[in-house]
Structure formats: structure tokens, C-alpha cells
Amino acid sequence: MSPKMSLPPLLLLLLSPLLTLEPAGATLIRIPLRRVYTGLRTLNPLRGWEKPAEPPSLGAPSPGDKAFFVPLSNYMNAQYYGQIGLGTPPQNFSVVFDTGSSNLWVPSVRCHFFSLPCWFHHRFNSKASSSFRPNGTKFAIQYGTGRLDGILSEDKLTIGGLRGASVIFGEALWEPSLVFTFAHFDGVLGLGFPVLAVGGVRPPLDILVDQGLLDKPVFSFYLNRDPEAADGGELVLGGSDPAHYIPPLTFVLVTIPAYWQIHMESVKVGTGLTLCAQGCAAILDTGTSLITGPTEEIRALNKAIGGVPLLMGEYLIQCSKIPTLPQVSFRLGGVWFNLTAQDYVIQIARGGVRLCLSGFQALDMPPPAGPLWILGDVFLGSYVAVFDRGDGKSRARVGLARARVRGVEP
């Protein structure tokens, strides 16, 4: 969902392992998440990956320590989404909270008759909202399998108990991609940097800070990977909840403030295989289900863990081999972040049949954006990520710490 980008990557990365706790009086906006399995697909690789045409800004400083919480949904460890409201009274929509894009859009009641996704999802009705303001500017977001077209509109956003923020969002009139037809979410709420926003629209997070509803442009994701659990985790706006992770947080600077892109120092598979040996770019992306990387490296990785190639760059794993599979480790900020086979193998049980899929998918991003790795939900389910946009005095950064198992007290 990105505009064209032309910035060269910054290779300098300052690393500082820090322990940060929210002040005792901080208020966190909590948004529950739900989880949905989408089959052998990921959301983000459908969008066009290019680099921004102008230097991105980090936004204005935001004082104070207030923070706020949105429950996330997760189904079969594949796709996480939560609820927002648009309009007065609020019309509810399930949206993917996506760190790989920066626009908010939902289907419109005015969508094209032959746009199938509209008939399977909630649709925004401007006539049912007393706070609606027409904008009418056309917008389009390019995906690998087609375009998403519509018009921009303005109305009130309700999210995690916060009300009254006036946001410009997209009303989708034409959704040609079948991935949206059977998706369990209605739309997407982007949490990337402003430079990614199609049409130069101010992203929702920035609006919440601009209008004084959120004190800090900081948010964090806790993704519950237990497929038996009722809840899928939590999106926390305004900060992080130390109950979600095992301290300390390791902070890594954002190298290009567009996607949440960082420098990855190395990837190791067991003791015998090293990938990304000279360092490489990586993106932390909640809208991508798996961990993706360049085809040749992912092929070598999956060979080392006994993966059998399937379609679309995915691999099948023999379920009985899970206890014997090697650890896969990512070096970020001078610290190794380890994934066991229980972390990186997706186990699907349907009708008494168990299927095991590798969490590593081949996906080549062409220059200038690529080559790069995407650390999607397979990684972010094991490690809580705190996304800090920074301010005029400090650079954007991401804090990472091992997720605490639900039900285990700190």
C-alpha cells in the first residue's frame, strides 16, 4: 500500500538494550485482538513494495505519559484483527492493525455491485452518521493481484474507548482481489509512517496525537499464539504493558522511517547454517502472517529444517519431526532472538487431520526496497514489539522482548 520510494537505506544502527516500564499513573488504551487463519496466504506481500519519494518526518513531540488499550483477534495463528467504530453513532468494523501501511479504509455501502468483498463484510453508510463530512477525493491502493479503489471521507473514529478523533479514511468502492472476499476482517488500519499514506492522508495514530487523545506516538502488540485461547492478544496504544513480556526490552533504531524497517545483523539455523551473513534489512510487519525472506536463503533455511516445497513459496513440515528441529535465531540490536520449532511451525488441525507448515516463506522484494526480510506474526507472536515513533529529539525505534505466556504471572 505504499507510494513510490527512492531513499537510500541508512546503514548506521545504534543499539541499546534497555528496560522501560510505563509510569505508575500511565493510562493504556487496550484493543483486544482476534485471530483468523487465512490459508496459504499473507496479507502484506500483495501490496506493491516501493520506497518513499520524499524524506519522512517523525511528527511533532508529544508530552505526557498517558497510554491507552484494542483486544486483537487471532485464528489459527495467521491473521490478527480488532474492532473500531466510524461515524456517529459508531458503525463497527473489524480491521487488521497493519504496521506495513498507513491508511485506514473500510468497504462502502456505495461499493460497486460486482465488488464481491462488499457483500461479505460490514459497509460504511455515510447517511447513517450525523458527524460525516464528505471529501470525495479518489484514492487507489495497488496490490499484487489488483487495485483497491474508492473515495476519501471524513468522520469520527472510535478505538479502544477513545472517541471524537476526526479522521480521513477510505471508503472502498471496488475490491477486485479475492483475498478480501473471504477475509475475516472488513478493512485495514495502517500504523506505518506518514510517508506511506496514499493521498497524503494523515494516519490515524498521528491524528490521535494531534488532537490530544493520545500523549505519545507509541504502541505495542502482544499476539497470543495459543490456537485454543479465546483471545488473540492485545494492541496497546500509548505505550506497553510489562505484564506482556519478560524484560528487558532491546531497542533497535528504525533505519528508514516508512515501514518499520531495521537492520538485522545475522540469521542462524541451529549451529550449521548462517544467513544474512553481512547484515540485511528487515521489516517488522503485523500484516504479514509468516516470516519471509529472499528465495535462495529461505530455500536453504527450509532445507535445514526438513521443509518440503509447496505453492507460493511455502513449505510443508513433517509434524512428527517438530521436537527434533533446530532453533532459528535472529540477531537484532546485538541480541539473539531465538525461535524454537514450536514457535515457527504452524500446526493446523482440521477434521482429525493435522497439517504442519513452515513459518518461513520465500518472497523476493525487488530493489530499491529489497532485498529484505519481513518479520511477521510468526516472529511477533514470540516477541512483543513496542513501536516508538520518536519525536523531534529522538529517532524512531522498536523495542523487543520475549512474550510472556498467557496466565503466567510476572
CSV table of C-alpha atoms in Angstrom, one decimal:
chain,number,residue,atom,x,y,z
A,1,MET,CA,0.0,0.0,0.0
A,2,SER,CA,3.0,2.3,-0.3
A,3,PRO,CA,3.7,5.2,-2.6
A,4,LYS,CA,6.9,5.2,-4.7
A,5,MET,CA,10.1,5.3,-2.6
A,6,SER,CA,13.6,6.5,-3.6
A,7,LEU,CA,15.5,6.9,-0.3
A,8,PRO,CA,18.8,5.0,0.1
A,9,PRO,CA,18.9,2.8,3.2
A,10,LEU,CA,20.7,4.1,6.2
A,11,LEU,CA,23.3,1.6,7.4
A,12,LEU,CA,24.0,3.2,10.7
A,13,LEU,CA,22.3,1.5,13.6
A,14,LEU,CA,22.7,2.4,17.3
A,15,LEU,CA,21.8,-0.4,19.6
A,16,SER,CA,20.8,-0.1,23.3
A,17,PRO,CA,19.3,-2.8,25.4
A,18,LEU,CA,17.0,-1.0,27.9
A,19,LEU,CA,14.4,-1.9,30.4
A,20,THR,CA,11.5,0.5,30.2
A,21,LEU,CA,8.4,0.4,32.4
A,22,GLU,CA,5.4,2.6,32.0
A,23,PRO,CA,4.9,5.2,34.8
A,24,ALA,CA,2.6,4.1,37.6
A,25,GLY,CA,-0.1,6.5,36.6
A,26,ALA,CA,0.0,5.8,32.8
A,27,THR,CA,-3.2,5.1,31.1
A,28,LEU,CA,-3.0,2.5,28.3
A,29,ILE,CA,-5.6,2.1,25.5
A,30,ARG,CA,-6.2,-1.6,25.2
A,31,ILE,CA,-7.7,-3.1,22.0
A,32,PRO,CA,-8.5,-6.8,22.1
A,33,LEU,CA,-7.3,-8.8,19.1
A,34,ARG,CA,-8.9,-11.8,17.4
A,35,ARG,CA,-7.1,-14.4,15.3
A,36,VAL,CA,-8.0,-15.8,11.9
A,37,TYR,CA,-6.3,-18.4,9.7
A,38,THR,CA,-6.4,-17.3,6.1
A,39,GLY,CA,-4.9,-20.4,4.3
A,40,LEU,CA,-1.6,-20.3,2.4
A,41,ARG,CA,-1.6,-16.5,2.1
A,42,THR,CA,-0.2,-13.5,3.7
A,43,LEU,CA,-1.7,-10.0,3.5
A,44,ASN,CA,1.2,-7.7,3.0
A,45,PRO,CA,3.1,-9.3,0.1
A,46,LEU,CA,0.0,-8.5,-2.0
A,47,ARG,CA,0.8,-4.8,-1.9
A,48,GLY,CA,3.4,-3.1,-4.1
A,49,TRP,CA,6.7,-2.6,-2.3
A,50,GLU,CA,8.5,0.6,-3.3
A,51,LYS,CA,10.3,3.4,-1.4
A,52,PRO,CA,9.1,6.9,-0.4
A,53,ALA,CA,9.6,9.8,-2.8
A,54,GLU,CA,10.4,12.3,0.0
A,55,PRO,CA,12.1,12.2,3.4
A,56,PRO,CA,9.5,11.1,6.0
A,57,SER,CA,9.0,13.2,9.1
A,58,LEU,CA,8.6,11.7,12.6
A,59,GLY,CA,5.8,14.1,13.6
A,60,ALA,CA,5.5,16.5,16.5
A,61,PRO,CA,6.8,15.9,20.0
A,62,SER,CA,4.1,14.6,22.4
A,63,PRO,CA,4.3,15.3,26.1
A,64,GLY,CA,2.9,13.2,29.0
A,65,ASP,CA,2.8,9.6,29.9
A,66,LYS,CA,-0.9,8.6,29.1
A,67,ALA,CA,-1.3,5.5,27.1
A,68,PHE,CA,-4.4,3.5,26.0
A,69,PHE,CA,-5.6,-0.5,25.1
A,70,VAL,CA,-7.6,-2.5,21.5
A,71,PRO,CA,-8.3,-6.7,22.2
A,72,LEU,CA,-6.8,-8.4,19.0
A,73,SER,CA,-8.3,-11.5,17.4
A,74,ASN,CA,-6.3,-14.4,16.1
A,75,TYR,CA,-7.4,-17.5,14.4
A,76,MET,CA,-5.1,-20.4,13.8
A,77,ASN,CA,-2.1,-18.1,14.3
A,78,ALA,CA,-2.4,-16.4,11.0
A,79,GLN,CA,-4.2,-13.1,11.0
A,80,TYR,CA,-4.9,-10.7,13.8
A,81,TYR,CA,-7.6,-8.1,13.8
A,82,GLY,CA,-9.7,-5.9,16.2
A,83,GLN,CA,-12.7,-3.6,16.3
A,84,ILE,CA,-13.1,0.1,15.6
A,85,GLY,CA,-16.1,2.4,15.1
A,86,LEU,CA,-16.6,5.0,12.4
A,87,GLY,CA,-19.3,7.7,12.5
A,88,THR,CA,-21.9,8.9,15.0
A,89,PRO,CA,-23.3,6.6,16.3
A,90,PRO,CA,-20.3,4.4,15.7
A,91,GLN,CA,-20.6,1.8,12.9
A,92,ASN,CA,-18.4,-1.1,13.9
A,93,PHE,CA,-15.7,-2.7,11.6
A,94,SER,CA,-13.1,-5.4,12.1
A,95,VAL,CA,-9.7,-4.2,10.9
A,96,VAL,CA,-6.2,-5.6,10.5
A,97,PHE,CA,-3.9,-3.3,12.5
A,98,ASP,CA,-1.1,-3.2,9.9
A,99,THR,CA,2.4,-1.7,10.6
A,100,GLY,CA,3.2,-2.1,6.9
A,101,SER,CA,0.8,0.6,5.6
A,102,SER,CA,-0.5,3.9,6.8
A,103,ASN,CA,-4.1,4.3,5.5
A,104,LEU,CA,-7.5,3.5,7.1
A,105,TRP,CA,-10.1,2.0,4.8
A,106,VAL,CA,-13.3,0.0,5.1
A,107,PRO,CA,-15.9,-1.1,2.5
A,108,SER,CA,-18.6,1.4,1.5
A,109,VAL,CA,-22.3,0.9,1.2
A,110,ARG,CA,-21.9,2.6,-2.2
A,111,CYS,CA,-19.5,-0.1,-3.5
A,112,HIS,CA,-19.7,-1.5,-7.0
A,113,PHE,CA,-22.4,-4.2,-7.4
A,114,PHE,CA,-19.8,-6.6,-8.8
A,115,SER,CA,-17.3,-6.0,-5.9
A,116,LEU,CA,-17.8,-9.3,-4.1
A,117,PRO,CA,-16.0,-8.4,-0.8
A,118,CYS,CA,-18.6,-5.8,-0.2
A,119,TRP,CA,-21.4,-8.4,0.1
A,120,PHE,CA,-19.5,-10.4,2.7
A,121,HIS,CA,-18.5,-7.5,5.0
A,122,HIS,CA,-19.8,-4.6,7.1
A,123,ARG,CA,-20.1,-1.5,4.9
A,124,PHE,CA,-19.9,2.2,6.0
A,125,ASN,CA,-23.1,4.1,5.4
A,126,SER,CA,-22.4,7.9,5.5
A,127,LYS,CA,-26.2,8.7,5.6
A,128,ALA,CA,-26.4,6.9,9.0
A,129,SER,CA,-23.8,9.2,10.6
A,130,SER,CA,-24.5,12.7,11.9
A,131,SER,CA,-20.8,13.6,12.0
A,132,PHE,CA,-20.0,12.6,8.4
A,133,ARG,CA,-18.2,15.1,6.2
A,134,PRO,CA,-17.8,14.4,2.5
A,135,ASN,CA,-14.4,14.7,0.9
A,136,GLY,CA,-14.8,12.9,-2.4
A,137,THR,CA,-11.1,12.7,-3.4
A,138,LYS,CA,-10.5,9.4,-5.3
A,139,PHE,CA,-7.8,7.0,-3.9
A,140,ALA,CA,-6.3,3.8,-5.1
A,141,ILE,CA,-4.0,1.3,-3.3
A,142,GLN,CA,-2.1,-1.1,-5.6
A,143,TYR,CA,-1.9,-4.8,-4.7
A,144,GLY,CA,0.0,-7.5,-6.4
A,145,THR,CA,-3.4,-9.0,-7.5
A,146,GLY,CA,-5.2,-5.8,-8.4
A,147,ARG,CA,-6.2,-2.4,-7.1
A,148,LEU,CA,-8.4,-1.2,-4.2
A,149,ASP,CA,-10.3,1.9,-5.4
A,150,GLY,CA,-12.6,4.3,-3.6
A,151,ILE,CA,-13.1,7.8,-2.3
A,152,LEU,CA,-11.9,9.6,0.8
A,153,SER,CA,-14.3,10.6,3.5
A,154,GLU,CA,-14.1,12.2,7.0
A,155,ASP,CA,-15.8,11.1,10.2
A,156,LYS,CA,-15.3,10.3,13.9
A,157,LEU,CA,-13.1,7.3,14.9
A,158,THR,CA,-13.8,5.2,18.0
A,159,ILE,CA,-11.0,3.0,19.0
A,160,GLY,CA,-10.3,1.2,22.4
A,161,GLY,CA,-12.6,3.6,24.2
A,162,LEU,CA,-11.2,6.7,22.6
A,163,ARG,CA,-13.8,8.8,20.9
A,164,GLY,CA,-14.1,12.0,18.9
A,165,ALA,CA,-10.9,11.9,16.7
A,166,SER,CA,-11.9,13.2,13.2
A,167,VAL,CA,-10.1,11.1,10.6
A,168,ILE,CA,-9.9,10.9,6.9
A,169,PHE,CA,-10.4,7.4,5.7
A,170,GLY,CA,-11.1,5.4,2.5
A,171,GLU,CA,-14.5,4.1,1.5
A,172,ALA,CA,-13.7,1.2,-0.7
A,173,LEU,CA,-15.9,1.1,-3.8
A,174,TRP,CA,-14.1,-1.6,-5.8
A,175,GLU,CA,-12.1,-4.5,-4.3
A,176,PRO,CA,-11.0,-6.9,-7.1
A,177,SER,CA,-8.8,-9.1,-5.0
A,178,LEU,CA,-10.4,-12.4,-3.9
A,179,VAL,CA,-8.2,-12.3,-0.7
A,180,PHE,CA,-10.7,-9.7,0.6
A,181,THR,CA,-13.8,-11.7,-0.2
A,182,PHE,CA,-13.3,-14.4,2.3
A,183,ALA,CA,-11.2,-12.4,4.8
A,184,HIS,CA,-12.5,-12.3,8.4
A,185,PHE,CA,-11.7,-8.5,8.5
A,186,ASP,CA,-13.5,-5.7,6.9
A,187,GLY,CA,-10.7,-3.2,6.3
A,188,VAL,CA,-7.2,-2.1,7.3
A,189,LEU,CA,-5.9,0.4,9.8
A,190,GLY,CA,-2.4,1.3,8.9
A,191,LEU,CA,0.2,2.0,11.7
A,192,GLY,CA,3.2,2.8,9.4
A,193,PHE,CA,4.8,6.2,9.0
A,194,PRO,CA,3.0,9.2,7.3
A,195,VAL,CA,5.2,9.0,4.1
A,196,LEU,CA,3.5,5.7,3.2
A,197,ALA,CA,0.0,7.1,3.3
A,198,VAL,CA,-1.7,7.1,-0.1
A,199,GLY,CA,-3.1,10.6,-0.9
A,200,GLY,CA,-1.0,12.3,1.7
A,201,VAL,CA,-3.7,11.4,4.3
A,202,ARG,CA,-2.8,11.9,8.0
A,203,PRO,CA,-2.6,8.4,9.5
A,204,PRO,CA,-4.9,7.6,12.4
A,205,LEU,CA,-2.2,7.4,15.0
A,206,ASP,CA,-0.9,10.8,14.1
A,207,ILE,CA,-4.5,12.2,14.4
A,208,LEU,CA,-5.0,10.8,17.9
A,209,VAL,CA,-1.8,12.5,19.0
A,210,ASP,CA,-2.5,15.8,17.1
A,211,GLN,CA,-6.0,16.0,18.7
A,212,GLY,CA,-4.7,15.4,22.2
A,213,LEU,CA,-6.4,12.0,22.6
A,214,LEU,CA,-3.1,10.1,22.8
A,215,ASP,CA,0.0,11.6,24.5
A,216,LYS,CA,2.7,9.6,22.8
A,217,PRO,CA,3.0,8.1,19.3
A,218,VAL,CA,3.9,4.7,20.8
A,219,PHE,CA,2.0,1.4,20.5
A,220,SER,CA,2.8,-2.3,21.2
A,221,PHE,CA,1.5,-5.7,20.0
A,222,TYR,CA,1.0,-8.8,22.2
A,223,LEU,CA,-0.1,-11.6,19.9
A,224,ASN,CA,-1.4,-14.7,21.7
A,225,ARG,CA,-0.2,-17.7,19.7
A,226,ASP,CA,-2.2,-20.3,21.5
A,227,PRO,CA,-4.8,-21.5,18.9
A,228,GLU,CA,-7.0,-22.9,21.8
A,229,ALA,CA,-7.2,-19.5,23.5
A,230,ALA,CA,-10.3,-17.4,23.2
A,231,ASP,CA,-8.4,-14.1,22.8
A,232,GLY,CA,-5.8,-13.3,20.2
A,233,GLY,CA,-3.9,-10.8,22.3
A,234,GLU,CA,-3.8,-7.0,22.6
A,235,LEU,CA,-2.8,-3.8,20.8
A,236,VAL,CA,-1.8,-1.2,23.3
A,237,LEU,CA,-1.9,2.4,22.2
A,238,GLY,CA,0.3,5.0,24.0
A,239,GLY,CA,2.9,2.6,25.5
A,240,SER,CA,3.3,-1.0,26.5
A,241,ASP,CA,2.3,-3.4,29.3
A,242,PRO,CA,5.2,-5.0,31.1
A,243,ALA,CA,2.9,-7.9,32.0
A,244,HIS,CA,3.0,-8.9,28.3
A,245,TYR,CA,6.8,-9.5,28.1
A,246,ILE,CA,9.9,-10.7,30.0
A,247,PRO,CA,12.2,-7.7,30.4
A,248,PRO,CA,14.4,-6.2,29.4
A,249,LEU,CA,13.3,-4.6,26.1
A,250,THR,CA,16.1,-4.4,23.5
A,251,PHE,CA,15.7,-1.3,21.4
A,252,VAL,CA,16.7,-1.2,17.7
A,253,LEU,CA,16.6,2.1,15.7
A,254,VAL,CA,14.4,2.4,12.6
A,255,THR,CA,16.7,2.8,9.6
A,256,ILE,CA,14.1,4.1,7.2
A,257,PRO,CA,11.0,5.7,8.8
A,258,ALA,CA,8.4,4.5,6.3
A,259,TYR,CA,7.8,0.8,7.0
A,260,TRP,CA,9.2,-0.2,10.5
A,261,GLN,CA,12.5,-1.2,8.9
A,262,ILE,CA,15.5,-2.1,11.0
A,263,HIS,CA,19.0,-3.6,10.4
A,264,MET,CA,19.3,-7.3,11.1
A,265,GLU,CA,22.8,-8.5,11.8
A,266,SER,CA,22.5,-12.2,11.1
A,267,VAL,CA,20.2,-15.3,11.0
A,268,LYS,CA,21.3,-18.7,12.2
A,269,VAL,CA,19.7,-22.1,11.8
A,270,GLY,CA,21.0,-24.4,14.5
A,271,THR,CA,24.8,-24.5,14.5
A,272,GLY,CA,25.3,-25.2,10.8
A,273,LEU,CA,23.8,-22.5,8.7
A,274,THR,CA,24.2,-18.7,8.7
A,275,LEU,CA,22.1,-16.4,6.6
A,276,CYS,CA,22.1,-12.7,6.2
A,277,ALA,CA,25.8,-13.1,7.0
A,278,GLN,CA,26.8,-9.5,6.0
A,279,GLY,CA,23.7,-8.0,7.7
A,280,CYS,CA,20.4,-7.2,5.9
A,281,ALA,CA,17.3,-5.1,6.1
A,282,ALA,CA,14.2,-6.4,7.9
A,283,ILE,CA,10.7,-5.1,8.4
A,284,LEU,CA,8.5,-5.7,11.4
A,285,ASP,CA,5.1,-6.2,10.0
A,286,THR,CA,1.9,-7.2,11.8
A,287,GLY,CA,0.0,-7.5,8.5
A,288,THR,CA,2.2,-10.4,7.3
A,289,SER,CA,1.4,-13.8,8.8
A,290,LEU,CA,4.8,-15.6,8.3
A,291,ILE,CA,8.5,-14.7,8.2
A,292,THR,CA,9.5,-14.0,4.7
A,293,GLY,CA,12.9,-13.6,3.1
A,294,PRO,CA,14.8,-13.9,-0.3
A,295,THR,CA,14.1,-17.1,-2.1
A,296,GLU,CA,17.6,-18.6,-2.0
A,297,GLU,CA,18.0,-18.0,1.7
A,298,ILE,CA,14.6,-19.3,2.6
A,299,ARG,CA,15.2,-22.3,0.5
A,300,ALA,CA,18.4,-23.1,2.4
A,301,LEU,CA,16.6,-22.4,5.7
A,302,ASN,CA,13.7,-24.8,4.9
A,303,LYS,CA,16.1,-27.5,3.7
A,304,ALA,CA,17.8,-27.3,7.0
A,305,ILE,CA,14.5,-27.8,8.9
A,306,GLY,CA,13.2,-30.5,6.5
A,307,GLY,CA,10.7,-28.4,4.7
A,308,VAL,CA,9.0,-29.7,1.5
A,309,PRO,CA,8.2,-27.0,-1.1
A,310,LEU,CA,4.5,-26.1,-1.7
A,311,LEU,CA,3.0,-23.4,-3.9
A,312,MET,CA,3.5,-19.7,-3.4
A,313,GLY,CA,6.9,-20.0,-1.7
A,314,GLU,CA,5.6,-22.0,1.3
A,315,TYR,CA,6.9,-25.3,2.8
A,316,LEU,CA,5.4,-28.3,4.5
A,317,ILE,CA,6.9,-29.8,7.6
A,318,GLN,CA,6.6,-33.4,8.9
A,319,CYS,CA,4.7,-32.9,12.2
A,320,SER,CA,6.5,-35.8,14.0
A,321,LYS,CA,9.9,-34.0,13.4
A,322,ILE,CA,8.9,-30.9,15.4
A,323,PRO,CA,10.7,-31.9,18.7
A,324,THR,CA,14.0,-32.6,16.8
A,325,LEU,CA,14.1,-29.4,14.6
A,326,PRO,CA,16.8,-26.8,15.1
A,327,GLN,CA,16.4,-23.4,16.7
A,328,VAL,CA,16.3,-20.4,14.3
A,329,SER,CA,17.9,-17.2,15.7
A,330,PHE,CA,17.8,-13.6,14.6
A,331,ARG,CA,20.4,-11.1,15.8
A,332,LEU,CA,18.9,-7.7,16.3
A,333,GLY,CA,20.4,-4.9,18.4
A,334,GLY,CA,23.3,-7.2,19.4
A,335,VAL,CA,20.9,-9.7,21.0
A,336,TRP,CA,19.9,-13.1,19.6
A,337,PHE,CA,16.1,-13.7,19.4
A,338,ASN,CA,15.5,-17.4,19.2
A,339,LEU,CA,12.6,-19.3,17.8
A,340,THR,CA,12.0,-23.0,18.5
A,341,ALA,CA,10.1,-25.3,16.2
A,342,GLN,CA,7.1,-24.8,18.4
A,343,ASP,CA,7.4,-21.1,17.6
A,344,TYR,CA,8.0,-21.3,13.9
A,345,VAL,CA,5.9,-24.3,12.7
A,346,ILE,CA,2.2,-23.5,12.2
A,347,GLN,CA,0.1,-26.5,13.2
A,348,ILE,CA,-3.3,-26.8,11.7
A,349,ALA,CA,-5.9,-29.4,12.9
A,350,ARG,CA,-8.9,-29.9,10.7
A,351,GLY,CA,-11.3,-32.8,10.9
A,352,GLY,CA,-8.9,-35.0,12.7
A,353,VAL,CA,-6.1,-34.3,10.3
A,354,ARG,CA,-3.0,-32.3,11.4
A,355,LEU,CA,-1.0,-30.3,8.9
A,356,CYS,CA,2.3,-28.6,9.8
A,357,LEU,CA,3.5,-25.6,7.8
A,358,SER,CA,6.9,-23.9,7.9
A,359,GLY,CA,6.7,-20.3,9.2
A,360,PHE,CA,9.3,-19.3,6.7
A,361,GLN,CA,8.1,-18.2,3.2
A,362,ALA,CA,10.1,-17.2,0.1
A,363,LEU,CA,9.3,-13.7,-1.1
A,364,ASP,CA,11.6,-11.6,-3.2
A,365,MET,CA,11.3,-7.8,-2.8
A,366,PRO,CA,12.9,-6.1,-5.8
A,367,PRO,CA,15.3,-3.2,-5.4
A,368,PRO,CA,15.2,-0.4,-4.3
A,369,ALA,CA,13.0,-1.6,-1.5
A,370,GLY,CA,14.5,-5.1,-1.4
A,371,PRO,CA,16.1,-7.5,-0.8
A,372,LEU,CA,14.7,-7.7,2.7
A,373,TRP,CA,13.2,-9.9,5.3
A,374,ILE,CA,9.7,-9.5,6.8
A,375,LEU,CA,9.4,-10.4,10.4
A,376,GLY,CA,5.6,-11.1,10.5
A,377,ASP,CA,3.3,-12.7,13.1
A,378,VAL,CA,5.4,-15.9,13.5
A,379,PHE,CA,8.1,-13.7,15.0
A,380,LEU,CA,5.9,-11.1,16.7
A,381,GLY,CA,3.9,-13.9,18.4
A,382,SER,CA,7.0,-14.9,20.2
A,383,TYR,CA,8.4,-11.4,20.9
A,384,VAL,CA,6.4,-8.4,22.0
A,385,ALA,CA,7.2,-5.4,19.8
A,386,VAL,CA,7.0,-1.8,21.1
A,387,PHE,CA,6.8,0.6,18.2
A,388,ASP,CA,8.0,4.1,19.2
A,389,ARG,CA,7.7,6.8,16.5
A,390,GLY,CA,10.0,9.1,18.5
A,391,ASP,CA,9.8,12.9,18.4
A,392,GLY,CA,11.8,15.9,17.3
A,393,LYS,CA,14.6,14.9,19.7
A,394,SER,CA,14.8,11.2,19.4
A,395,ARG,CA,14.7,8.8,16.4
A,396,ALA,CA,12.0,6.1,15.8
A,397,ARG,CA,12.8,2.7,17.3
A,398,VAL,CA,11.4,-0.7,18.1
A,399,GLY,CA,11.7,-2.4,21.4
A,400,LEU,CA,11.7,-6.3,21.5
A,401,ALA,CA,11.3,-8.7,24.4
A,402,ARG,CA,10.2,-12.3,24.8
A,403,ALA,CA,6.4,-12.5,25.1
A,404,ARG,CA,5.2,-13.8,28.4
A,405,VAL,CA,3.0,-16.9,28.2
A,406,ARG,CA,-0.7,-16.0,29.0
A,407,GLY,CA,-1.6,-17.0,32.5
A,408,VAL,CA,1.9,-16.9,33.9
A,409,GLU,CA,2.4,-14.2,36.5
A,410,PRO,CA,5.3,-11.8,36.2
